[in-house]
């Protein structure tokens, strides 16, 4: 054990989302000492955002600086680039172009800042505080409106040559398949297994099967949640929506396993509320597509982190990450 | 620069194949000072192989031990496991079960031995002596009778949790597609883009197009080489065989890029003799399936290493690999 008193060290974790930016002061145990949020979309100019953020957070930092060391600021952001500390052409933020966010934060606060994309931050959070504690090789998949992913090999996040590794949602699971609503690619995992993809599948299936309970909802209410409700009531078409989704997801996961041979794949995000309706077919189709040497060896589990805090914890973990 | 005289340090690189085992004494510049081979398949028992190998190699080691330091022995072997130093159920060797090969070599020679699978060794060879010098993120794909792969992230080979990472030949590129002749999986990359896969495609295409030059050969002579010869003569069906192969390969490569964002993908092995007939469609379909942020950024190149020596160089590089 080190003689350094880790309990005195804290980090500021920041999760930048299209609507809200959440932040928290986190200690080495993953306890959030303080947290708060400001509206991201109130600020068309990133400079104004930084200023408002500083005014909101600086008093907190001063309060804790009496008795704690603030080791740094970690930021998870859409299209965040670890190497450059930039947020690059984020589709769901008002800030355009390449924003040197990390540098701006460091200059304003006088504290070093590390930045990565939100999915990578989530993976770090799992490694430091969640279901991946002690693991050196795992893959984290976030199934939300889109699909994000963070890949850890040899105990390190895989950033790749240019810092954009881990775009697993955009891998093609069915060549020539369903067109992605924004990228235009055909047959990507995100087009099937994101919440958005699930609602596309559900709308298609309910049109084919008029007897499905899914037809009791108006079009705009067909989403992963309502499909789950119908599945719970025993609607076979709703159950089939998750089975189909799980097949596509499981086939993709098998390919990921044969790439990096992880100890575990962690699933995270709103879609996992579907529980076994999704998990069972996913596992079946993953195993089915694996080489025998991989079968039965890879844990497929849900995240242990509370979704409301995970992004903050993950961003703070970035401050303490070992990067060779 | 270190004061250590690297020119005095050598390693024994060993490439175990189903028929022949090749070995060489290699220096830090990738020069092979001595090389030779013994018949692998003469030895049903691995103990007998080790003994014959020792008798053949030990005199060489003694000759060089006067003026050089022998840093270790590196072995590339089918189904080689880096963590355990074992060769596990190799399909094309006579030795069955789990062979503690590295330990046996160390005991017999009194020299430390590292072992990995042949494709990983090839990737290390490229990183130390070939086209991937100085790269920290790349993927090496060997297109031979089968498809092997070695993945380097953050300057380290990706072995994964159990040492079997990098089975990219077995990733599924077309769900429900062509059945693999040995694994039984459906639609794997190896079923399409290996030399074996190319001959399957060629036989199928020539049956559909009686006018193809491919029909001038007897069935057993249809292989990647004869398809290449027909392509060179302008046979559109032979050219289409490579285009189809390149499409499947390119689609797979796009997924690999979105996984680990490599600086380069290196292609190696007999199939690359097809040159641009294969490379051009491969590149086209890789780019087509990439997210825009990756397009035009990943080098797709052929290996620079002489195929006859690459395996020996790669195995020797294992001795000098930095592994955190």
Coordinates of C-alpha atoms in Angstrom, one line a residue:
Chain A
X1 CA 0.0 0.0 0.0
X2 CA 1.1 3.5 -0.8
X3 CA 1.5 6.0 2.1
X4 CA -0.3 8.6 0.0
X5 CA -3.7 9.3 1.6
X6 CA -5.9 8.6 -1.4
X7 CA -9.0 9.8 0.5
X8 CA -7.7 13.3 0.2
X9 CA -7.6 13.1 -3.6
X10 CA -10.6 14.0 -5.7
X11 CA -11.4 14.7 -9.4
X12 CA -14.0 16.7 -11.2
X13 CA -15.9 14.5 -13.6
X14 CA -17.9 16.2 -16.3
X15 CA -20.4 14.7 -18.7
X16 CA -21.4 16.9 -21.6
X17 CA -24.7 16.0 -23.2
X18 CA -26.7 17.8 -25.8
X19 CA -29.2 19.2 -23.3
X20 CA -27.5 19.0 -19.9
X21 CA -23.9 19.0 -18.7
X22 CA -23.6 17.1 -15.4
X23 CA -20.6 17.3 -13.1
X24 CA -19.5 15.8 -9.8
X25 CA -16.6 15.8 -7.4
X26 CA -15.5 12.2 -7.1
X27 CA -13.1 10.4 -4.7
X28 CA -11.1 7.3 -5.4
X29 CA -13.8 5.1 -4.1
X30 CA -16.3 6.4 -6.7
X31 CA -18.2 8.4 -4.1
X32 CA -19.7 11.6 -5.5
X33 CA -19.2 14.3 -2.9
X34 CA -21.0 17.0 -4.8
X35 CA -22.9 17.1 -8.0
X36 CA -24.8 19.5 -10.2
X37 CA -25.6 20.4 -13.8
X38 CA -26.0 23.3 -16.1
X39 CA -27.9 23.6 -19.4
X40 CA -25.6 22.9 -22.3
X41 CA -28.0 24.1 -25.0
X42 CA -28.3 27.5 -23.3
X43 CA -24.9 28.4 -24.7
X44 CA -24.5 28.8 -28.5
X45 CA -20.9 29.8 -28.0
X46 CA -18.6 27.5 -26.2
X47 CA -16.8 30.4 -24.6
X48 CA -20.0 31.4 -22.9
X49 CA -20.6 27.9 -21.7
X50 CA -17.0 27.7 -20.2
X51 CA -17.6 30.9 -18.4
X52 CA -21.0 29.8 -17.0
X53 CA -19.5 26.5 -16.1
X54 CA -16.6 28.1 -14.3
X55 CA -18.9 30.4 -12.2
X56 CA -21.0 27.4 -11.2
X57 CA -18.1 25.0 -10.4
X58 CA -15.3 27.1 -9.1
X59 CA -17.0 27.9 -5.7
X60 CA -17.3 24.1 -5.2
X61 CA -13.6 23.5 -6.0
X62 CA -12.6 26.3 -3.6
X63 CA -14.7 24.8 -0.9
X64 CA -13.0 21.4 -1.2
X65 CA -9.5 22.8 -1.9
X66 CA -9.0 23.5 1.8
X67 CA -8.9 19.8 2.7
X68 CA -8.6 17.9 -0.6
X69 CA -6.2 17.7 -3.6
X70 CA -8.0 18.2 -6.9
X71 CA -6.1 15.9 -9.2
X72 CA -7.7 17.1 -12.4
X73 CA -10.8 17.5 -14.5
X74 CA -12.0 14.7 -16.7
X75 CA -14.6 15.3 -19.5
X76 CA -16.7 12.8 -21.4
X77 CA -18.2 14.4 -24.5
X78 CA -19.8 13.3 -27.8
X79 CA -17.1 13.1 -30.5
X80 CA -14.4 13.8 -27.9
X81 CA -10.9 13.1 -29.0
X82 CA -8.5 11.9 -26.3
X83 CA -5.3 12.8 -28.1
X84 CA -6.2 16.3 -29.0
X85 CA -8.5 17.1 -26.1
X86 CA -11.0 18.4 -28.7
X87 CA -14.7 17.9 -29.3
X88 CA -15.0 17.5 -33.1
X89 CA -18.1 18.3 -35.1
X90 CA -20.5 17.0 -32.5
X91 CA -23.8 16.3 -34.1
X92 CA -26.0 17.0 -31.0
X93 CA -24.2 20.1 -29.7
X94 CA -24.6 23.7 -30.8
X95 CA -20.8 24.2 -30.9
X96 CA -19.6 23.7 -34.4
X97 CA -16.2 22.6 -35.9
X98 CA -13.3 21.5 -33.8
X99 CA -13.5 22.8 -30.2
X100 CA -10.3 22.8 -28.2
X101 CA -12.4 22.1 -25.1
X102 CA -9.7 20.6 -22.8
X103 CA -7.3 23.5 -23.4
X104 CA -10.1 26.0 -22.7
X105 CA -11.0 24.3 -19.4
X106 CA -7.4 24.1 -18.3
X107 CA -6.9 27.8 -19.1
X108 CA -10.0 28.9 -17.2
X109 CA -9.5 26.7 -14.2
X110 CA -5.7 26.4 -14.0
X111 CA -6.2 22.6 -13.6
X112 CA -5.2 19.9 -16.0
X113 CA -8.0 18.5 -18.1
X114 CA -8.4 15.2 -19.9
X115 CA -11.2 14.5 -22.4
X116 CA -12.5 11.5 -24.2
X117 CA -15.8 10.5 -25.8
X118 CA -18.7 9.6 -23.6
X119 CA -18.6 5.9 -24.3
X120 CA -14.9 5.6 -23.5
X121 CA -15.5 7.5 -20.3
X122 CA -18.2 5.0 -19.4
X123 CA -15.8 2.1 -20.0
X124 CA -13.2 3.7 -17.7
X125 CA -15.9 4.2 -15.0
X126 CA -16.8 0.5 -15.2
X127 CA -13.1 -0.4 -14.9
X128 CA -12.5 1.8 -11.9
X129 CA -15.8 1.7 -10.1
X130 CA -18.2 -0.9 -11.7
X131 CA -18.6 -4.4 -13.1
X132 CA -15.2 -4.4 -14.8
X133 CA -13.1 -3.8 -11.7
X134 CA -9.9 -5.7 -12.0
X135 CA -10.5 -6.6 -15.6
X136 CA -7.8 -5.8 -18.2
X137 CA -9.7 -6.8 -21.3
X138 CA -13.4 -6.0 -21.8
X139 CA -15.8 -4.2 -24.1
X140 CA -18.5 -1.8 -23.0
X141 CA -21.5 -1.2 -25.2
X142 CA -23.9 1.6 -24.5
X143 CA -27.3 0.9 -26.0
X144 CA -29.2 4.2 -26.0
X145 CA -30.6 6.4 -28.7
X146 CA -27.4 5.5 -30.5
X147 CA -24.8 2.9 -29.7
X148 CA -21.5 3.8 -28.1
X149 CA -18.6 1.6 -27.2
X150 CA -15.4 1.6 -25.2
X151 CA -12.8 -1.1 -25.6
X152 CA -10.1 -2.0 -23.1
X153 CA -7.2 -4.2 -24.1
X154 CA -4.2 -4.9 -21.8
X155 CA -5.7 -2.6 -19.2
X156 CA -5.8 0.4 -21.5
X157 CA -8.5 2.1 -23.4
X158 CA -8.1 1.6 -27.1
X159 CA -8.0 5.0 -28.7
X160 CA -6.4 3.9 -32.0
X161 CA -4.1 5.9 -34.3
X162 CA -6.3 9.0 -34.4
X163 CA -8.3 8.7 -31.2
X164 CA -11.5 7.5 -32.7
X165 CA -11.4 3.8 -32.0
X166 CA -14.4 2.0 -30.7
X167 CA -17.2 3.0 -33.1
X168 CA -18.8 -0.4 -32.8
X169 CA -22.3 0.9 -33.3
X170 CA -21.3 1.7 -36.9
X171 CA -19.9 -1.8 -37.8
X172 CA -21.9 -3.5 -40.4
X173 CA -23.8 -6.5 -39.2
X174 CA -25.9 -7.1 -42.3
X175 CA -24.3 -5.9 -45.6
X176 CA -26.9 -4.1 -47.6
X177 CA -29.3 -4.1 -44.7
X178 CA -31.3 -1.3 -43.0
X179 CA -30.2 2.2 -43.9
X180 CA -29.0 4.2 -41.0
X181 CA -31.1 7.3 -40.4
X182 CA -28.1 9.7 -40.2
X183 CA -24.9 8.1 -41.6
X184 CA -26.7 6.5 -44.6
X185 CA -24.6 3.3 -44.1
X186 CA -26.5 0.0 -44.8
X187 CA -26.9 -2.6 -42.1
X188 CA -25.0 -1.1 -39.2
X189 CA -25.4 -2.4 -35.6
X190 CA -26.8 0.9 -34.5
X191 CA -29.6 0.7 -37.2
X192 CA -30.9 -2.4 -35.4
X193 CA -29.9 -2.5 -31.8
X194 CA -30.1 1.1 -30.6
X195 CA -33.4 2.3 -29.1
X196 CA -34.0 4.0 -32.4
X197 CA -33.4 0.8 -34.3
X198 CA -35.7 -1.1 -31.9
X199 CA -38.6 1.3 -32.6
X200 CA -38.0 0.9 -36.4
X201 CA -38.2 -2.9 -36.0
X202 CA -41.3 -2.6 -33.8
X203 CA -43.1 -0.4 -36.3
X204 CA -42.3 -2.8 -39.1
X205 CA -43.4 -5.9 -37.1
X206 CA -46.6 -4.5 -35.8
X207 CA -47.6 -3.5 -39.4
X208 CA -47.1 -7.1 -40.4
X209 CA -49.0 -8.5 -37.4
X210 CA -52.3 -6.6 -36.8
X211 CA -53.0 -8.8 -33.7
X212 CA -50.0 -7.4 -31.8
X213 CA -50.5 -5.3 -28.7
X214 CA -48.0 -2.9 -30.2
X215 CA -50.9 -1.7 -32.4
X216 CA -52.7 -0.3 -29.3
X217 CA -50.2 2.6 -29.2
X218 CA -50.0 5.6 -31.5
X219 CA -47.0 5.7 -33.8
X220 CA -45.0 8.2 -31.8
X221 CA -45.2 6.0 -28.6
X222 CA -43.6 3.0 -30.2
X223 CA -40.2 2.8 -28.5
X224 CA -38.0 0.4 -26.5
X225 CA -40.1 1.1 -23.4
X226 CA -43.5 0.4 -24.9
X227 CA -42.2 -2.7 -26.7
X228 CA -40.9 -3.9 -23.3
X229 CA -44.3 -3.3 -21.7
X230 CA -46.0 -5.4 -24.4
X231 CA -43.4 -8.1 -24.0
X232 CA -44.1 -8.2 -20.3
X233 CA -47.8 -8.7 -21.1
X234 CA -46.8 -11.7 -23.2
X235 CA -47.2 -10.2 -26.7
X236 CA -45.3 -12.6 -29.0
X237 CA -44.6 -9.9 -31.5
X238 CA -43.0 -7.6 -28.9
X239 CA -41.0 -10.5 -27.7
X240 CA -39.9 -11.2 -31.3
X241 CA -38.7 -7.6 -31.6
X242 CA -36.2 -8.1 -28.8
X243 CA -35.3 -11.6 -30.2
X244 CA -34.5 -10.1 -33.6
X245 CA -32.6 -7.2 -31.9
X246 CA -30.7 -9.7 -29.8
X247 CA -29.8 -11.8 -32.9
X248 CA -28.2 -8.8 -34.6
X249 CA -26.5 -7.7 -31.4
X250 CA -25.3 -11.2 -30.6
X251 CA -23.8 -11.7 -34.1
X252 CA -22.0 -8.4 -33.7
X253 CA -20.7 -9.3 -30.3
X254 CA -19.3 -12.6 -31.6
X255 CA -17.2 -10.7 -34.1
X256 CA -16.0 -8.3 -31.4
X257 CA -15.0 -11.3 -29.2
X258 CA -13.0 -12.8 -32.1
X259 CA -11.3 -9.5 -32.4
X260 CA -10.1 -8.7 -28.9
X261 CA -11.0 -11.8 -26.8
X262 CA -12.4 -9.9 -23.9
X263 CA -13.1 -11.3 -20.4
X264 CA -16.5 -9.7 -20.5
X265 CA -18.8 -7.6 -22.5
X266 CA -20.8 -5.0 -20.4
X267 CA -24.0 -3.7 -21.7
X268 CA -25.3 -0.3 -20.5
X269 CA -27.9 2.2 -21.4
X270 CA -31.7 2.5 -21.5
X271 CA -32.2 -0.5 -23.8
X272 CA -31.0 -3.0 -21.2
X273 CA -34.2 -2.4 -19.3
X274 CA -35.6 -5.1 -21.6
X275 CA -33.6 -7.6 -19.4
X276 CA -33.8 -11.2 -20.5
X277 CA -36.0 -10.4 -23.4
X278 CA -32.9 -9.0 -25.0
X279 CA -30.1 -10.7 -23.1
X280 CA -31.1 -14.3 -23.8
X281 CA -31.2 -14.1 -27.6
X282 CA -28.1 -11.9 -27.6
X283 CA -26.2 -14.5 -25.7
X284 CA -27.5 -17.3 -27.8
X285 CA -26.5 -15.7 -31.1
X286 CA -23.2 -14.6 -29.8
X287 CA -22.3 -18.1 -28.7
X288 CA -23.6 -19.6 -31.9
X289 CA -21.3 -17.5 -34.0
X290 CA -18.1 -17.9 -31.9
X291 CA -15.3 -20.3 -32.7
X292 CA -15.5 -23.2 -30.2
X293 CA -12.4 -21.9 -28.3
X294 CA -14.3 -18.8 -27.3
X295 CA -17.6 -20.5 -26.4
X296 CA -18.9 -20.2 -22.9
X297 CA -15.9 -18.1 -21.8
X298 CA -17.1 -14.5 -22.3
X299 CA -19.2 -13.0 -19.6
X300 CA -22.1 -11.0 -21.0
X301 CA -23.4 -8.7 -18.2
X302 CA -25.3 -5.6 -17.5
X303 CA -23.5 -2.5 -16.1
X304 CA -23.5 -2.2 -12.3
X305 CA -23.3 1.6 -12.3
X306 CA -26.3 3.8 -11.6
X307 CA -27.0 5.4 -15.0
X308 CA -27.5 8.8 -13.5
X309 CA -24.0 8.8 -12.0
X310 CA -22.1 6.6 -14.5
X311 CA -21.0 9.3 -16.9
X312 CA -19.7 11.5 -14.1
X313 CA -17.8 8.6 -12.5
X314 CA -16.4 7.6 -15.9
X315 CA -15.2 11.1 -16.7
X316 CA -13.5 11.4 -13.3
X317 CA -11.8 8.0 -13.8
X318 CA -10.1 9.6 -16.8
X319 CA -8.1 11.7 -14.5
X320 CA -6.7 8.7 -12.8
X321 CA -6.2 6.5 -15.8
X322 CA -2.8 4.9 -16.3
X323 CA -1.8 5.5 -19.9
X324 CA 1.6 4.2 -21.0
Chain B
X1 CA 21.2 5.8 -27.4
X2 CA 22.0 3.0 -25.0
X3 CA 25.5 2.0 -24.4
X4 CA 24.6 -1.6 -24.8
X5 CA 26.1 -3.0 -28.0
X6 CA 22.9 -4.3 -29.7
X7 CA 24.9 -5.8 -32.5
X8 CA 26.0 -8.5 -30.0
X9 CA 22.5 -9.5 -29.2
X10 CA 20.7 -12.2 -31.2
X11 CA 17.6 -14.3 -30.9
X12 CA 16.5 -17.7 -32.2
X13 CA 13.3 -17.3 -34.2
X14 CA 11.3 -20.5 -34.8
X15 CA 8.4 -20.9 -37.1
X16 CA 6.5 -24.2 -36.6
X17 CA 4.5 -25.3 -39.6
X18 CA 2.6 -28.5 -40.3
X19 CA 5.3 -29.8 -42.6
X20 CA 8.4 -27.9 -41.8
X21 CA 9.8 -26.0 -38.8
X22 CA 12.1 -23.2 -39.9
X23 CA 14.5 -21.4 -37.6
X24 CA 17.0 -18.6 -37.8
X25 CA 19.4 -16.7 -35.7
X26 CA 18.4 -13.0 -36.0
X27 CA 20.0 -9.8 -34.9
X28 CA 18.4 -6.5 -33.9
X29 CA 18.5 -5.3 -37.5
X30 CA 16.4 -8.2 -38.7
X31 CA 19.4 -9.9 -40.4
X32 CA 19.3 -13.6 -40.4
X33 CA 22.8 -14.9 -39.6
X34 CA 22.0 -18.5 -39.9
X35 CA 18.9 -20.5 -40.9
X36 CA 17.7 -24.0 -41.4
X37 CA 14.7 -26.3 -41.0
X38 CA 13.6 -29.7 -39.9
X39 CA 10.6 -31.7 -40.8
X40 CA 7.8 -31.2 -38.3
X41 CA 5.8 -34.1 -39.5
X42 CA 8.6 -36.6 -39.0
X43 CA 7.9 -36.5 -35.3
X44 CA 4.6 -37.9 -34.0
X45 CA 5.7 -37.3 -30.4
X46 CA 6.6 -33.7 -29.4
X47 CA 9.4 -35.0 -27.2
X48 CA 11.1 -36.6 -30.2
X49 CA 10.7 -33.3 -32.1
X50 CA 12.3 -31.3 -29.3
X51 CA 15.2 -33.7 -29.1
X52 CA 15.9 -33.6 -32.9
X53 CA 15.5 -29.8 -32.9
X54 CA 18.0 -29.5 -30.0
X55 CA 20.5 -31.6 -31.8
X56 CA 20.2 -29.6 -34.9
X57 CA 20.2 -26.1 -33.4
X58 CA 22.4 -26.4 -30.3
X59 CA 25.7 -26.6 -32.3
X60 CA 24.7 -23.3 -34.0
X61 CA 24.0 -21.6 -30.7
X62 CA 27.3 -22.8 -29.3
X63 CA 29.1 -21.4 -32.4
X64 CA 27.6 -18.0 -31.8
X65 CA 27.7 -18.0 -28.0
X66 CA 31.4 -17.1 -28.2
X67 CA 30.8 -13.7 -29.4
X68 CA 27.1 -13.0 -29.1
X69 CA 24.5 -12.9 -26.4
X70 CA 21.5 -15.2 -27.1
X71 CA 18.6 -13.2 -25.7
X72 CA 16.0 -15.9 -26.0
X73 CA 14.0 -18.1 -28.2
X74 CA 10.8 -17.0 -29.9
X75 CA 8.3 -19.4 -31.4
X76 CA 5.4 -18.8 -33.7
X77 CA 3.1 -21.8 -33.9
X78 CA -0.5 -22.6 -35.0
X79 CA -2.8 -22.2 -32.0
X80 CA 0.1 -20.9 -29.9
X81 CA -1.0 -19.3 -26.6
X82 CA 1.2 -16.4 -25.5
X83 CA 0.1 -16.5 -21.8
X84 CA 0.6 -20.2 -21.3
X85 CA 3.4 -20.9 -23.8
X86 CA 1.3 -23.7 -25.1
X87 CA 0.3 -25.1 -28.5
X88 CA -3.3 -26.0 -28.0
X89 CA -5.0 -28.6 -30.2
X90 CA -3.3 -27.6 -33.4
X91 CA -5.4 -28.8 -36.3
X92 CA -2.5 -29.2 -38.7
X93 CA 0.1 -30.8 -36.4
X94 CA 0.5 -34.4 -35.2
X95 CA 0.9 -33.4 -31.6
X96 CA -2.5 -33.6 -29.9
X97 CA -4.0 -31.8 -26.9
X98 CA -2.2 -29.0 -25.0
X99 CA 1.5 -29.1 -25.6
X100 CA 3.6 -27.0 -23.0
X101 CA 6.0 -26.2 -25.8
X102 CA 7.7 -23.1 -24.4
X103 CA 8.5 -24.9 -21.1
X104 CA 9.9 -27.9 -23.0
X105 CA 12.2 -25.7 -25.1
X106 CA 13.4 -23.8 -22.1
X107 CA 14.1 -27.0 -20.2
X108 CA 16.0 -28.5 -23.1
X109 CA 18.0 -25.4 -24.1
X110 CA 18.3 -23.6 -20.7
X111 CA 17.2 -20.5 -22.5
X112 CA 14.0 -18.5 -22.0
X113 CA 11.3 -19.1 -24.6
X114 CA 8.3 -17.0 -25.6
X115 CA 5.6 -18.4 -27.9
X116 CA 2.6 -17.0 -29.7
X117 CA 0.5 -17.9 -32.7
X118 CA 2.0 -17.6 -36.2
X119 CA -0.1 -14.6 -37.2
X120 CA 0.8 -12.6 -34.0
X121 CA 4.5 -13.4 -34.7
X122 CA 4.1 -12.1 -38.2
X123 CA 2.6 -8.8 -36.9
X124 CA 5.5 -8.4 -34.5
X125 CA 7.9 -9.0 -37.3
X126 CA 6.3 -6.2 -39.3
X127 CA 6.4 -3.9 -36.4
X128 CA 10.1 -4.5 -35.7
X129 CA 11.5 -5.1 -39.2
X130 CA 8.8 -4.4 -41.8
X131 CA 6.2 -2.0 -43.1
X132 CA 4.8 -1.3 -39.6
X133 CA 8.1 0.1 -38.2
X134 CA 7.3 2.9 -35.8
X135 CA 3.5 2.2 -35.8
X136 CA 1.7 1.8 -32.5
X137 CA -1.7 0.8 -34.0
X138 CA -2.1 -1.5 -36.9
X139 CA -3.6 -4.8 -38.0
X140 CA -1.9 -7.5 -40.0
X141 CA -3.9 -9.9 -42.0
X142 CA -2.4 -13.0 -43.5
X143 CA -4.3 -14.3 -46.5
X144 CA -3.1 -17.8 -47.1
X145 CA -4.8 -21.2 -47.1
X146 CA -6.6 -19.8 -44.1
X147 CA -6.7 -16.2 -42.7
X148 CA -4.6 -15.3 -39.7
X149 CA -4.4 -11.9 -38.0
X150 CA -2.4 -10.0 -35.5
X151 CA -3.6 -6.8 -33.9
X152 CA -1.4 -4.1 -32.4
X153 CA -3.0 -1.4 -30.2
X154 CA -1.0 1.1 -28.2
X155 CA 2.2 -0.5 -29.4
X156 CA 1.3 -3.9 -27.9
X157 CA 0.0 -7.1 -29.5
X158 CA -3.6 -7.7 -28.4
X159 CA -3.7 -11.1 -26.8
X160 CA -7.0 -10.7 -25.0
X161 CA -8.1 -12.3 -21.8
X162 CA -7.2 -15.8 -22.7
X163 CA -4.5 -15.2 -25.3
X164 CA -6.6 -16.0 -28.3
X165 CA -7.5 -12.5 -29.6
X166 CA -7.2 -11.8 -33.3
X167 CA -9.2 -14.5 -34.9
X168 CA -10.4 -12.1 -37.6
X169 CA -10.6 -14.8 -40.3
X170 CA -13.5 -16.2 -38.3
X171 CA -15.5 -13.0 -38.0
X172 CA -18.8 -13.3 -39.9
X173 CA -19.0 -11.0 -42.9
X174 CA -22.2 -12.4 -44.4
X175 CA -24.6 -13.8 -41.8
X176 CA -26.0 -17.1 -43.1
X177 CA -23.5 -17.1 -45.9
X178 CA -21.0 -19.7 -47.2
X179 CA -20.4 -22.6 -44.8
X180 CA -16.8 -22.9 -43.6
X181 CA -15.2 -26.2 -44.7
X182 CA -13.9 -26.9 -41.2
X183 CA -15.5 -24.8 -38.5
X184 CA -19.0 -25.1 -40.0
X185 CA -19.7 -21.4 -39.3
X186 CA -21.7 -19.5 -41.9
X187 CA -20.3 -16.5 -43.8
X188 CA -16.9 -16.1 -42.2
X189 CA -14.2 -14.0 -43.8
X190 CA -12.0 -17.0 -44.2
X191 CA -14.7 -18.8 -46.2
X192 CA -14.5 -16.0 -48.8
X193 CA -11.1 -14.3 -48.7
X194 CA -8.6 -17.1 -48.0
X195 CA -7.0 -19.0 -50.9
X196 CA -9.4 -21.8 -50.2
X197 CA -12.3 -19.4 -50.3
X198 CA -11.1 -17.9 -53.6
X199 CA -11.0 -21.3 -55.3
X200 CA -14.5 -22.0 -54.1
X201 CA -15.7 -18.7 -55.6
X202 CA -13.8 -19.4 -58.8
X203 CA -15.3 -22.8 -59.2
X204 CA -18.8 -21.4 -58.7
X205 CA -18.3 -18.5 -61.1
X206 CA -16.8 -20.6 -63.9
X207 CA -19.7 -23.0 -63.7
X208 CA -22.0 -20.1 -64.3
X209 CA -20.0 -18.6 -67.1
X210 CA -18.9 -21.4 -69.6
X211 CA -17.0 -18.8 -71.6
X212 CA -14.6 -18.1 -68.8
X213 CA -10.9 -19.0 -69.3
X214 CA -11.2 -20.6 -65.9
X215 CA -12.9 -23.5 -67.6
X216 CA -9.6 -24.4 -69.4
X217 CA -8.2 -25.8 -66.2
X218 CA -9.1 -29.1 -64.5
X219 CA -11.0 -28.8 -61.3
X220 CA -8.0 -29.4 -59.0
X221 CA -6.0 -26.7 -60.6
X222 CA -8.5 -23.9 -59.8
X223 CA -6.8 -21.8 -57.1
X224 CA -5.8 -18.2 -56.4
X225 CA -2.8 -18.6 -58.7
X226 CA -4.6 -19.8 -61.8
X227 CA -7.4 -17.3 -61.2
X228 CA -4.6 -14.6 -61.2
X229 CA -3.2 -16.0 -64.4
X230 CA -6.6 -15.8 -66.1
X231 CA -7.2 -12.2 -64.7
X232 CA -3.8 -11.2 -66.2
X233 CA -5.0 -12.5 -69.5
X234 CA -8.1 -10.3 -69.2
X235 CA -10.7 -12.9 -68.3
X236 CA -13.6 -10.8 -66.8
X237 CA -14.8 -13.8 -64.7
X238 CA -11.4 -14.2 -63.1
X239 CA -11.3 -10.5 -62.5
X240 CA -14.8 -10.7 -61.0
X241 CA -13.6 -13.5 -58.6
X242 CA -11.1 -11.0 -57.1
X243 CA -13.6 -8.2 -57.1
X244 CA -16.0 -10.3 -55.2
X245 CA -13.3 -11.4 -52.8
X246 CA -12.2 -7.8 -52.3
X247 CA -15.7 -6.7 -51.5
X248 CA -16.0 -9.3 -48.7
X249 CA -12.5 -8.4 -47.5
X250 CA -13.1 -4.7 -47.7
X251 CA -16.4 -4.9 -45.8
X252 CA -14.6 -6.9 -43.1
X253 CA -11.7 -4.4 -42.9
X254 CA -14.1 -1.5 -42.5
X255 CA -15.5 -3.2 -39.4
X256 CA -12.0 -3.8 -38.1
X257 CA -11.1 -0.1 -38.6
X258 CA -14.2 1.0 -36.6
X259 CA -13.1 -1.3 -33.9
X260 CA -9.4 -0.3 -33.3
X261 CA -8.8 2.7 -35.6
X262 CA -5.4 1.5 -36.9
X263 CA -2.9 3.6 -38.8
X264 CA -2.5 0.8 -41.3
X265 CA -3.8 -2.6 -42.3
X266 CA -1.0 -4.8 -43.7
X267 CA -1.9 -7.6 -46.0
X268 CA 0.4 -10.6 -46.2
X269 CA 0.5 -14.1 -47.6
X270 CA 0.1 -15.9 -51.0
X271 CA -3.2 -14.3 -52.0
X272 CA -1.7 -10.8 -52.2
X273 CA 0.1 -12.0 -55.4
X274 CA -3.1 -10.9 -57.0
X275 CA -2.0 -7.3 -56.5
X276 CA -4.4 -4.6 -57.7
X277 CA -7.0 -7.2 -58.8
X278 CA -7.6 -7.7 -55.1
X279 CA -6.3 -4.5 -53.5
X280 CA -8.4 -2.0 -55.5
X281 CA -11.9 -3.5 -54.8
X282 CA -10.8 -4.2 -51.2
X283 CA -9.9 -0.6 -50.7
X284 CA -13.1 0.6 -52.4
X285 CA -15.4 -1.5 -50.2
X286 CA -13.5 -0.7 -47.1
X287 CA -13.8 3.0 -47.7
X288 CA -17.4 2.7 -48.7
X289 CA -18.4 1.1 -45.4
X290 CA -16.4 3.4 -43.1
X291 CA -17.8 6.3 -41.1
X292 CA -16.7 9.5 -42.8
X293 CA -14.3 10.3 -39.9
X294 CA -12.2 7.3 -40.9
X295 CA -12.3 7.7 -44.7
X296 CA -9.1 8.1 -46.6
X297 CA -7.1 7.8 -43.4
X298 CA -6.1 4.2 -43.1
X299 CA -3.2 2.9 -45.1
X300 CA -3.9 -0.4 -46.8
X301 CA -0.6 -1.9 -47.8
X302 CA 1.1 -5.1 -48.6
X303 CA 3.8 -6.5 -46.3
X304 CA 7.4 -5.6 -47.0
X305 CA 8.9 -8.7 -45.5
X306 CA 10.1 -11.6 -47.7
X307 CA 7.6 -14.3 -47.1
X308 CA 10.3 -17.0 -46.7
X309 CA 11.9 -15.1 -43.8
X310 CA 8.9 -13.2 -42.3
X311 CA 7.9 -16.0 -39.9
X312 CA 11.4 -16.4 -38.5
X313 CA 11.8 -12.7 -38.1
X314 CA 8.5 -12.4 -36.4
X315 CA 9.2 -15.2 -34.0
X316 CA 12.6 -13.6 -33.1
X317 CA 10.9 -10.2 -32.5
X318 CA 8.8 -11.9 -29.8
X319 CA 12.0 -12.2 -27.7
X320 CA 12.5 -8.4 -27.8
X321 CA 8.8 -7.4 -27.5
X322 CA 8.0 -4.9 -24.8
X323 CA 5.1 -6.1 -22.8
X324 CA 3.8 -4.0 -20.0

